[in-house]
Amino acid sequence: MTATVTAQDIDALAEALAATHGITSLIIFGASGDLTRRKLMPALCNLYSKGRIRRELRIVGVARTDLSTAEYREFIHQEMEEAGGFQPNAQEWADFAYRISYLMADVTSLESLRELEEHLERLEDFDPEVSNRLYYLAIAPTLYLRAIACLGEAGMADDSNGWRRLVVEKPFGTDLASSHALNDVAHAVFREEQVFRIDHYLGKETVQNLLVFRFANAIFEPIWNRNYIDHVQITVAESITVAERADYYDHTGVLRDMFQNHLLQLLSLVAMEPPHVFEAEALRNEKVKVLNAVRRIPAEAVAQHAIAGQYQGYRAEPGVAPESQTATYAALRLFVDNWRWQGVPFYLRSGKALQDKTTEIIIQFRNPPHMLFPLADDEDIPANTLAIFVQPDEGFHLEFQAKTPDAGLQMRQVELEFHYQSAFAGQAIPDAYERLLMDALTGDAALFTRADEIERAWSIIDPIIAGFNGPAAPPLYFYPPGSWGPEESDKFLAADGRAWLKGRRGQP
Ligand code: BG6
């Protein structure tokens, strides 16, 4: 597989998929849930309409709701219409729906799994020689252990007549110990190369393009280190509140929900060394090395390296404890203790109910060593920045100084911009799940998280969570919804002589 994100690349994957023999069944456990309705089915239907899913694919929805296959198809169709994303035409929908069947079953019950096995064998009868299966766990994470063990007990991981793969959604565990236990159970049933742990940020086009940007261009890599970079900022801001997920969220908080996975993945991709090939093991080895090098913050020192916030009104959300101390916002200062990044702070922040939805990575370069041009008294020597916008307006902005015309030696910060929308006009950016589902079906694990990677990430976040909940916890600052988080977060950077480069640079 290649690192580019073009349609040709996806077509190549589709060809690879078409080249696999036999029937492939995609079994979605949790088929009536939010993820299946909002993400998986629209992505599959879209892939099917683009001709990227082979006709032999069977989709089996499994859930505890009592529905017939016809009712389930209708339910998914309605949900897709309401969601307003990809809308298949009547023919596309009919062709796609034809390959969906539904079974009322409980993934944690052996008896149910036996019924599922019979259902699958009936589907596979078309080609009993080769029948591949992708089991997708879109169920409550508390059921993962039991579900995986049950698949094993039911003999459903046996890959003697076709491949078997398991896709597990985040969160993979709630801390290091539980993720380790989950890995143990997964490895007792499946081999590591059969397990595909999803972090949907890795399926986002700009996240993948970060690798192309870094490793397919010669001009940036020589300056991608402590000699030229002053610091890195990673912002994953969301304007939504926790809404109907409040109950889950109150037990989870922003560190588990966003930092352990999405933010640390972005950090790894920014900081990693170039792998020698773009292939799952090589890529993930490099990411693991970065996570190993992240300096651990002991629980008792967390207050010096983190800010905790909660949006005003959070405690009144249904499902939230009235005195909840759960952070809905956090900012962290991390260091990567290796040759390339020694002394370069990585500032990470994420929160709910913020002013805007935006994911961006900002690389701030060092100041020029000597300034020839006059600056006003209160002016700092201006730094160059590179802003990588992951969403919603995918692109890159490089800021540098230019001379203001006809104004002596006055300078102004100007921008070189690249935007997907204008540069690749007419080419829609696919949803992350399209890419990830294709990769899982073709067996390419490059954009999935390996067992050791997950555990390393927890080992970074666990002491920070312990610090947030312990006797030396940082104060919990309350911030108004629609702001950029607590003011103390700005002071946190100001104390380092830096400032958050506010969301969506260039916008007021
Ligand atoms: C999920 C978190 O993993 O990512 C959610 O559980 C969050 O709380 C979501 O809203 C953000 O994803 P995206 O793709 O909308 O940035």
Coordinates of C-alpha atoms and ligand atoms in Angstrom, one line a residue:
M1 CA 0.0 0.0 0.0
T2 CA 1.2 3.6 -0.7
A3 CA 1.0 6.6 1.6
T4 CA -0.9 8.8 -0.8
V5 CA -4.5 9.5 -0.4
T6 CA -5.7 9.6 -4.0
A7 CA -8.6 7.9 -5.6
Q8 CA -6.1 5.6 -7.5
D9 CA -4.8 4.5 -4.2
I10 CA -8.2 3.6 -3.0
D11 CA -8.9 1.9 -6.3
A12 CA -5.7 -0.2 -5.8
L13 CA -7.1 -1.3 -2.5
A14 CA -10.4 -2.2 -4.1
E15 CA -8.6 -4.3 -6.6
A16 CA -6.6 -6.0 -3.8
L17 CA -9.9 -6.7 -2.2
A18 CA -11.5 -8.0 -5.3
A19 CA -8.5 -10.3 -5.8
T20 CA -9.2 -12.1 -2.5
H21 CA -11.2 -15.3 -3.3
G22 CA -14.4 -16.4 -1.9
I23 CA -17.2 -14.9 0.2
T24 CA -16.3 -12.3 2.8
S25 CA -18.7 -11.6 5.6
L26 CA -18.5 -8.5 7.7
I27 CA -20.2 -9.2 10.9
I28 CA -21.1 -6.0 12.9
F29 CA -21.9 -6.6 16.5
G30 CA -23.9 -3.7 17.8
A31 CA -25.7 -3.3 14.5
S32 CA -28.4 -1.0 15.9
G33 CA -26.0 1.3 17.7
D34 CA -25.0 4.8 17.0
L35 CA -21.6 4.0 15.4
T36 CA -23.2 1.5 12.9
R37 CA -26.0 3.9 12.0
R38 CA -23.9 7.1 11.8
K39 CA -20.6 5.8 10.5
L40 CA -20.3 2.2 9.4
M41 CA -23.3 1.7 7.2
P42 CA -23.0 5.1 5.4
A43 CA -19.3 4.4 4.8
L44 CA -20.0 0.9 3.5
C45 CA -22.9 2.1 1.3
N46 CA -20.7 4.8 -0.1
L47 CA -17.8 2.4 -0.8
Y48 CA -20.3 0.1 -2.5
S49 CA -21.7 2.8 -4.7
K50 CA -18.1 3.8 -5.7
G51 CA -17.6 0.2 -6.7
R52 CA -14.9 -0.4 -4.1
I53 CA -16.5 -3.3 -2.4
R54 CA -16.6 -6.6 -4.1
R55 CA -20.0 -8.0 -4.8
E56 CA -19.3 -11.1 -2.7
L57 CA -19.3 -9.1 0.5
R58 CA -22.1 -10.0 2.9
I59 CA -22.9 -7.7 5.8
V60 CA -24.4 -9.3 8.8
G61 CA -25.9 -7.0 11.4
V62 CA -26.1 -8.5 14.9
A63 CA -27.8 -6.9 17.8
R64 CA -30.2 -7.7 20.6
T65 CA -33.1 -5.8 19.1
D66 CA -35.9 -7.9 17.7
L67 CA -36.0 -7.1 14.0
S68 CA -36.3 -9.0 10.7
T69 CA -33.8 -8.4 8.0
A70 CA -36.3 -6.3 6.0
E71 CA -37.0 -4.2 9.1
Y72 CA -33.3 -3.8 9.8
R73 CA -32.6 -2.7 6.2
E74 CA -35.4 -0.1 6.5
F75 CA -34.1 1.1 9.8
I76 CA -30.7 1.7 8.4
H77 CA -32.1 3.4 5.3
Q78 CA -34.1 5.8 7.4
E79 CA -31.2 6.5 9.7
M80 CA -29.0 7.4 6.8
E81 CA -31.7 9.7 5.4
E82 CA -32.0 11.5 8.7
A83 CA -28.3 11.8 9.2
G84 CA -28.1 13.7 5.9
G85 CA -24.6 12.5 4.9
F86 CA -24.1 10.3 1.8
Q87 CA -27.5 9.5 0.2
P88 CA -27.6 6.6 -2.2
N89 CA -30.1 6.7 -5.1
A90 CA -32.8 4.1 -5.1
Q91 CA -30.8 1.6 -7.2
E92 CA -27.6 2.0 -5.2
W93 CA -29.6 1.5 -2.0
A94 CA -31.3 -1.6 -3.3
D95 CA -28.0 -3.1 -4.5
F96 CA -26.4 -2.4 -1.2
A97 CA -29.3 -3.4 1.0
Y98 CA -29.4 -6.8 -0.8
R99 CA -26.2 -7.8 0.9
I100 CA -27.3 -7.0 4.4
S101 CA -28.9 -9.5 6.6
Y102 CA -29.8 -9.2 10.3
L103 CA -29.7 -11.6 13.2
M104 CA -31.0 -11.0 16.7
A105 CA -28.2 -12.4 18.9
D106 CA -26.1 -11.6 21.9
V107 CA -22.3 -11.7 21.3
T108 CA -21.7 -12.6 24.9
S109 CA -23.8 -15.8 24.7
L110 CA -22.4 -19.0 23.3
E111 CA -25.9 -20.2 22.2
S112 CA -26.4 -17.0 20.2
L113 CA -23.0 -17.3 18.6
R114 CA -23.9 -20.9 17.5
E115 CA -27.0 -19.4 15.8
L116 CA -24.7 -16.8 14.1
E117 CA -22.4 -19.6 13.0
E118 CA -25.3 -21.4 11.3
H119 CA -26.4 -18.1 9.7
L120 CA -22.9 -17.5 8.4
E121 CA -22.5 -21.0 7.1
R122 CA -25.7 -20.6 5.2
L123 CA -24.3 -17.4 3.6
E124 CA -21.0 -19.0 3.0
D125 CA -22.5 -22.0 1.2
F126 CA -22.0 -20.1 -2.0
D127 CA -18.3 -20.7 -1.6
P128 CA -17.6 -23.1 1.3
E129 CA -14.0 -23.4 0.2
V130 CA -13.0 -19.9 1.1
S131 CA -15.1 -17.8 3.5
N132 CA -13.4 -14.9 5.1
R133 CA -14.8 -13.1 8.1
L134 CA -14.3 -9.7 9.6
Y135 CA -15.9 -9.4 13.1
Y136 CA -16.5 -5.8 14.0
L137 CA -17.1 -5.0 17.7
A138 CA -19.3 -1.9 17.7
I139 CA -20.7 -2.8 21.1
A140 CA -20.3 -1.3 24.6
P141 CA -16.6 -1.6 25.5
T142 CA -17.5 -3.3 28.8
L143 CA -18.6 -6.3 26.7
Y144 CA -15.3 -6.6 24.7
L145 CA -13.6 -9.2 27.0
R146 CA -16.6 -11.5 27.1
A147 CA -17.4 -11.1 23.4
I148 CA -13.8 -11.9 22.3
A149 CA -13.6 -14.9 24.6
C150 CA -17.0 -16.1 23.3
L151 CA -15.9 -15.9 19.7
G152 CA -13.0 -18.1 20.7
E153 CA -15.1 -20.6 22.6
A154 CA -17.5 -20.8 19.7
G155 CA -14.5 -21.7 17.4
M156 CA -15.3 -18.7 15.3
A157 CA -11.6 -17.5 15.1
D158 CA -10.6 -20.7 13.3
D159 CA -9.1 -19.5 10.0
S160 CA -8.6 -22.9 8.3
N161 CA -11.0 -22.0 5.4
G162 CA -10.5 -18.3 5.1
W163 CA -9.1 -15.4 7.1
R164 CA -10.6 -14.2 10.4
R165 CA -10.1 -10.6 11.6
L166 CA -11.3 -8.7 14.6
V167 CA -12.0 -4.9 14.6
V168 CA -12.2 -3.3 18.0
E169 CA -13.4 0.3 18.4
K170 CA -11.9 2.6 21.0
P171 CA -11.7 2.8 23.9
F172 CA -9.4 -0.2 24.2
G173 CA -9.4 -0.6 27.9
T174 CA -9.7 2.2 30.5
D175 CA -6.1 2.1 31.7
L176 CA -2.9 0.2 31.3
A177 CA -4.0 -2.9 33.3
S178 CA -7.4 -3.3 31.6
S179 CA -5.9 -2.7 28.1
H180 CA -3.3 -5.3 28.9
A181 CA -5.9 -7.8 30.1
L182 CA -7.9 -7.1 26.9
N183 CA -4.8 -7.7 24.8
D184 CA -4.2 -11.0 26.6
V185 CA -7.7 -12.2 25.8
A186 CA -7.5 -11.0 22.2
H187 CA -4.2 -12.8 21.8
A188 CA -5.6 -16.0 23.4
V189 CA -8.2 -16.1 20.6
F190 CA -6.6 -14.2 17.6
R191 CA -3.0 -13.6 16.5
E192 CA -1.9 -9.9 16.7
E193 CA -2.0 -9.5 13.0
Q194 CA -5.7 -10.5 13.0
V195 CA -6.6 -7.7 15.5
F196 CA -7.4 -4.2 14.1
R197 CA -7.8 -1.6 16.9
I198 CA -9.5 1.5 15.5
D199 CA -8.5 5.1 16.2
H200 CA -10.6 6.8 13.6
Y201 CA -8.2 9.8 13.5
L202 CA -5.7 7.6 11.6
G203 CA -8.3 7.2 8.9
K204 CA -8.6 11.0 8.3
E205 CA -7.0 12.2 5.1
T206 CA -5.0 15.0 6.5
V207 CA -3.6 12.8 9.3
Q208 CA -2.3 10.4 6.6
N209 CA -1.2 13.4 4.6
L210 CA 1.0 14.5 7.5
L211 CA 3.2 11.5 6.7
V212 CA 3.3 12.3 3.0
F213 CA 4.1 15.9 3.8
R214 CA 6.9 14.9 6.1
F215 CA 8.4 12.1 4.1
A216 CA 7.7 12.8 0.5
N217 CA 9.1 16.3 0.5
A218 CA 12.8 17.0 1.0
I219 CA 12.4 20.6 2.2
F220 CA 10.8 20.1 5.6
E221 CA 12.6 17.0 7.1
P222 CA 16.0 18.8 7.6
I223 CA 14.3 21.4 9.8
W224 CA 12.0 19.0 11.6
N225 CA 13.9 18.9 14.8
R226 CA 15.0 20.7 18.0
N227 CA 17.5 22.9 16.0
Y228 CA 14.7 24.7 14.1
I229 CA 11.5 24.0 16.0
D230 CA 10.7 25.9 19.1
H231 CA 7.6 24.0 20.1
V232 CA 4.6 22.1 18.8
Q233 CA 0.9 22.7 19.5
I234 CA -1.8 20.1 19.0
T235 CA -5.4 21.3 19.4
V236 CA -8.4 19.1 19.1
A237 CA -11.3 21.4 19.9
E238 CA -14.9 20.5 19.8
S239 CA -17.9 22.8 20.0
I240 CA -20.4 20.1 21.0
T241 CA -21.1 19.4 24.6
V242 CA -21.3 15.9 26.0
A243 CA -25.0 15.8 25.3
E244 CA -26.6 12.4 25.5
R245 CA -23.2 10.7 26.1
A246 CA -22.9 12.4 29.5
D247 CA -23.2 9.2 31.5
Y248 CA -20.3 7.6 29.6
Y249 CA -18.4 10.8 29.5
D250 CA -18.6 11.5 33.3
H251 CA -16.7 8.2 33.9
T252 CA -14.3 8.8 31.1
G253 CA -13.2 12.5 30.9
V254 CA -11.2 14.2 28.3
L255 CA -7.9 12.4 29.0
R256 CA -9.3 9.0 28.3
D257 CA -11.7 10.1 25.6
M258 CA -9.3 12.1 23.5
F259 CA -5.7 12.2 24.8
Q260 CA -4.9 8.6 25.2
N261 CA -5.8 7.9 21.6
H262 CA -6.3 10.8 19.1
L263 CA -3.9 13.4 20.6
L264 CA -1.1 10.9 21.2
Q265 CA -1.5 9.4 17.8
L266 CA -1.1 12.9 16.3
L267 CA 1.9 13.5 18.5
S268 CA 3.5 10.2 17.3
L269 CA 3.0 11.1 13.7
V270 CA 4.5 14.5 14.1
A271 CA 7.5 13.2 16.1
M272 CA 8.3 9.8 14.6
E273 CA 11.4 9.0 12.7
P274 CA 10.9 8.0 9.0
P275 CA 10.1 4.3 8.8
H276 CA 12.1 2.5 6.1
V277 CA 9.0 1.4 4.3
F278 CA 5.3 2.5 4.5
E279 CA 4.1 -0.7 5.9
A280 CA 2.2 -1.6 9.1
E281 CA 5.0 -3.0 11.2
A282 CA 7.7 -0.5 10.2
L283 CA 5.3 2.4 10.8
R284 CA 4.1 1.2 14.1
N285 CA 7.6 0.4 15.3
E286 CA 8.4 4.1 14.9
K287 CA 5.3 5.3 16.6
V288 CA 6.0 3.0 19.6
K289 CA 9.5 4.4 19.8
V290 CA 8.1 7.9 20.1
L291 CA 5.6 6.8 22.8
N292 CA 8.5 5.2 24.7
A293 CA 10.4 8.4 24.6
V294 CA 7.5 10.6 25.9
R295 CA 8.7 11.7 29.3
R296 CA 6.3 10.3 31.9
I297 CA 4.7 12.9 34.3
P298 CA 4.5 11.5 37.8
A299 CA 1.0 11.9 39.4
E300 CA 2.4 14.2 42.1
A301 CA 3.9 16.6 39.5
V302 CA 0.9 16.8 37.1
A303 CA -0.3 20.2 38.3
Q304 CA 3.0 21.7 36.9
H305 CA 2.4 20.2 33.5
A306 CA -1.4 20.3 33.0
I307 CA -4.5 22.4 33.1
A308 CA -7.9 20.9 33.9
G309 CA -11.2 22.6 32.9
Q310 CA -14.9 21.9 33.0
Y311 CA -17.4 23.8 31.0
Q312 CA -20.0 25.7 32.9
G313 CA -23.3 23.8 32.9
Y314 CA -21.6 20.4 32.6
R315 CA -22.8 19.3 36.0
A316 CA -26.4 20.0 35.0
E317 CA -26.2 17.6 32.1
P318 CA -28.5 14.6 32.7
G319 CA -26.3 11.7 33.8
V320 CA -23.5 13.9 35.3
A321 CA -22.8 13.8 39.0
P322 CA -23.8 17.1 40.7
E323 CA -20.3 17.6 42.1
S324 CA -18.5 16.0 39.2
Q325 CA -14.8 16.7 39.0
T326 CA -14.5 15.3 35.5
A327 CA -12.4 17.4 33.2
T328 CA -14.0 18.3 29.9
Y329 CA -10.9 20.3 28.9
A330 CA -7.3 19.6 29.4
A331 CA -4.0 21.1 28.3
L332 CA -0.7 19.2 28.7
R333 CA 3.0 20.0 28.2
L334 CA 4.9 16.9 27.1
F335 CA 8.5 16.3 26.2
V336 CA 9.9 13.6 23.9
D337 CA 13.2 12.6 25.3
N338 CA 15.2 11.7 22.2
W339 CA 17.9 13.2 20.0
R340 CA 15.5 14.9 17.7
W341 CA 13.1 16.5 20.2
Q342 CA 15.1 17.1 23.3
G343 CA 13.9 20.3 25.0
V344 CA 11.0 20.9 22.5
P345 CA 7.7 21.2 24.4
F346 CA 4.6 19.6 22.8
Y347 CA 1.5 21.4 24.1
L348 CA -1.6 19.4 23.7
R349 CA -5.1 20.6 24.4
S350 CA -8.6 19.3 23.8
G351 CA -12.1 20.2 25.1
K352 CA -15.8 20.1 24.6
A353 CA -18.1 23.1 24.3
L354 CA -15.3 25.3 22.9
Q355 CA -15.7 28.1 20.4
D356 CA -15.1 26.0 17.3
K357 CA -14.7 22.5 16.0
T358 CA -11.1 22.3 14.7
T359 CA -8.2 19.9 14.8
E360 CA -4.9 21.5 14.0
I361 CA -1.2 21.0 14.6
I362 CA 1.0 24.0 14.7
I363 CA 4.8 23.9 14.4
Q364 CA 6.4 27.0 15.7
F365 CA 9.9 27.5 14.4
R366 CA 12.7 29.2 16.2
N367 CA 13.2 32.9 15.9
P368 CA 15.9 34.2 13.5
P369 CA 19.2 34.2 15.5
H370 CA 19.8 37.9 14.8
M371 CA 17.3 40.5 13.6
L372 CA 18.5 43.0 11.0
F373 CA 15.2 44.9 10.8
P374 CA 13.8 47.4 13.2
L375 CA 11.0 46.2 15.5
A376 CA 8.6 48.3 17.5
D377 CA 9.4 48.3 21.2
D378 CA 6.6 45.9 22.1
E379 CA 7.2 43.6 19.2
D380 CA 8.8 40.2 19.4
I381 CA 11.0 38.8 16.7
P382 CA 8.4 37.1 14.6
A383 CA 8.5 33.3 14.3
N384 CA 7.6 31.2 11.3
T385 CA 4.8 28.8 11.9
L386 CA 3.4 25.9 9.9
A387 CA -0.3 25.1 10.7
I388 CA -1.6 21.7 9.6
F389 CA -5.4 21.8 9.6
V390 CA -6.7 18.3 10.0
Q391 CA -10.4 19.4 10.0
P392 CA -12.7 20.9 9.1
D393 CA -10.8 23.0 6.4
E394 CA -8.1 20.5 5.5
G395 CA -4.9 22.1 4.5
F396 CA -1.5 23.7 5.4
H397 CA -0.6 27.3 6.1
L398 CA 3.0 28.4 6.3
E399 CA 3.5 31.8 7.9
F400 CA 6.5 34.0 7.3
Q401 CA 7.6 37.7 7.2
A402 CA 7.2 39.9 4.2
K403 CA 8.1 43.5 3.7
T404 CA 5.1 45.9 3.7
P405 CA 5.3 47.8 0.4
D406 CA 6.3 51.4 0.4
A407 CA 6.6 51.5 4.2
G408 CA 10.3 51.5 4.9
L409 CA 11.3 48.3 6.5
Q410 CA 8.0 47.4 8.1
M411 CA 7.2 43.7 8.0
R412 CA 4.0 41.8 8.1
Q413 CA 3.3 38.1 8.7
V414 CA 1.9 36.6 5.5
E415 CA 0.7 33.1 4.6
L416 CA 1.3 30.5 1.9
E417 CA -1.7 28.3 1.9
F418 CA -2.7 24.9 0.6
H419 CA -6.3 23.7 0.9
Y420 CA -7.6 20.4 -0.2
Q421 CA -10.9 21.9 -1.3
S422 CA -9.3 24.2 -3.9
A423 CA -6.3 22.1 -4.8
F424 CA -8.3 18.9 -5.4
A425 CA -11.6 20.6 -6.3
G426 CA -14.3 18.1 -7.1
Q427 CA -12.7 15.3 -5.0
A428 CA -14.7 14.8 -1.9
I429 CA -12.7 13.9 1.2
P430 CA -14.0 10.5 2.4
D431 CA -15.0 9.8 5.9
A432 CA -12.3 8.1 8.0
Y433 CA -14.4 5.0 8.2
E434 CA -14.3 4.4 4.5
R435 CA -10.6 4.1 4.5
L436 CA -10.4 2.1 7.7
L437 CA -13.1 -0.4 6.6
M438 CA -11.3 -0.9 3.3
D439 CA -8.0 -1.5 5.0
A440 CA -9.5 -4.0 7.5
L441 CA -11.1 -5.9 4.6
T442 CA -7.8 -5.9 2.7
G443 CA -5.8 -6.8 5.8
D444 CA -3.6 -3.6 5.9
A445 CA -3.0 -2.8 9.5
A446 CA -0.9 0.4 9.0
L447 CA -3.6 2.7 10.1
F448 CA -4.6 0.6 13.1
T449 CA -3.1 0.6 16.6
R450 CA -0.9 -2.3 17.7
A451 CA -1.2 -3.9 21.1
D452 CA 2.1 -2.4 22.5
E453 CA 1.2 1.1 21.1
I454 CA -2.1 1.1 23.0
E455 CA -0.3 0.0 26.2
R456 CA 2.4 2.6 25.8
A457 CA -0.2 5.3 25.4
W458 CA -2.0 4.2 28.5
S459 CA 1.3 4.2 30.4
I460 CA 1.6 7.9 29.6
I461 CA -1.9 8.9 30.4
D462 CA -2.5 6.7 33.5
P463 CA -0.3 8.8 35.9
I464 CA -1.8 12.0 34.5
I465 CA -5.3 10.7 35.3
A466 CA -4.0 9.6 38.7
G467 CA -2.7 13.1 39.2
F468 CA -6.0 14.7 38.2
N469 CA -7.8 12.5 40.8
G470 CA -5.1 12.6 43.5
P471 CA -4.2 14.8 46.4
A472 CA -1.9 17.1 44.2
A473 CA -4.6 17.5 41.5
P474 CA -4.4 20.6 39.4
P475 CA -7.4 22.9 40.1
L476 CA -10.4 22.4 38.0
Y477 CA -11.2 25.7 36.2
F478 CA -14.6 26.4 34.9
Y479 CA -14.9 27.9 31.4
P480 CA -17.9 29.4 29.6
P481 CA -19.2 27.3 26.7
G482 CA -18.2 28.9 23.4
S483 CA -14.8 30.1 24.8
W484 CA -11.4 28.7 24.1
G485 CA -11.3 27.0 27.5
P486 CA -10.1 28.4 30.9
E487 CA -8.0 31.5 30.9
E488 CA -5.5 29.6 33.0
S489 CA -4.6 27.6 29.9
D490 CA -3.4 30.8 28.3
K491 CA -1.4 31.6 31.4
F492 CA 0.1 28.1 31.4
L493 CA 1.7 28.8 28.0
A494 CA 2.4 32.4 28.8
A495 CA 4.5 31.2 31.8
D496 CA 6.7 29.4 29.2
G497 CA 6.9 32.6 27.1
R498 CA 4.5 31.2 24.5
A499 CA 0.9 31.5 23.5
W500 CA -1.8 29.3 22.0
L501 CA -2.1 30.1 18.4
K502 CA -5.9 30.3 18.5
G503 CA -8.0 27.9 16.7
R504 CA -8.3 28.1 12.9
R505 CA -5.6 30.6 12.4
G506 CA -6.5 33.5 10.2
Q507 CA -10.0 33.6 11.6
P508 CA -11.1 36.2 14.1
Ligands
BG6_1 C1 -14.4 10.2 19.7 C2 -14.7 10.7 21.1 O1 -13.3 9.3 19.8 O2 -13.9 11.3 18.9 C3 -15.7 11.8 21.1 O3 -15.2 9.6 21.9 C4 -15.3 12.9 20.1 O4 -16.0 12.4 22.3 C5 -14.9 12.3 18.7 O5 -16.4 13.8 19.9 C6 -14.3 13.4 17.8 O6 -14.2 12.8 16.6 P1 -14.2 13.8 15.3 O7 -13.9 12.9 14.1 O8 -15.6 14.4 15.2 O9 -13.1 14.8 15.5

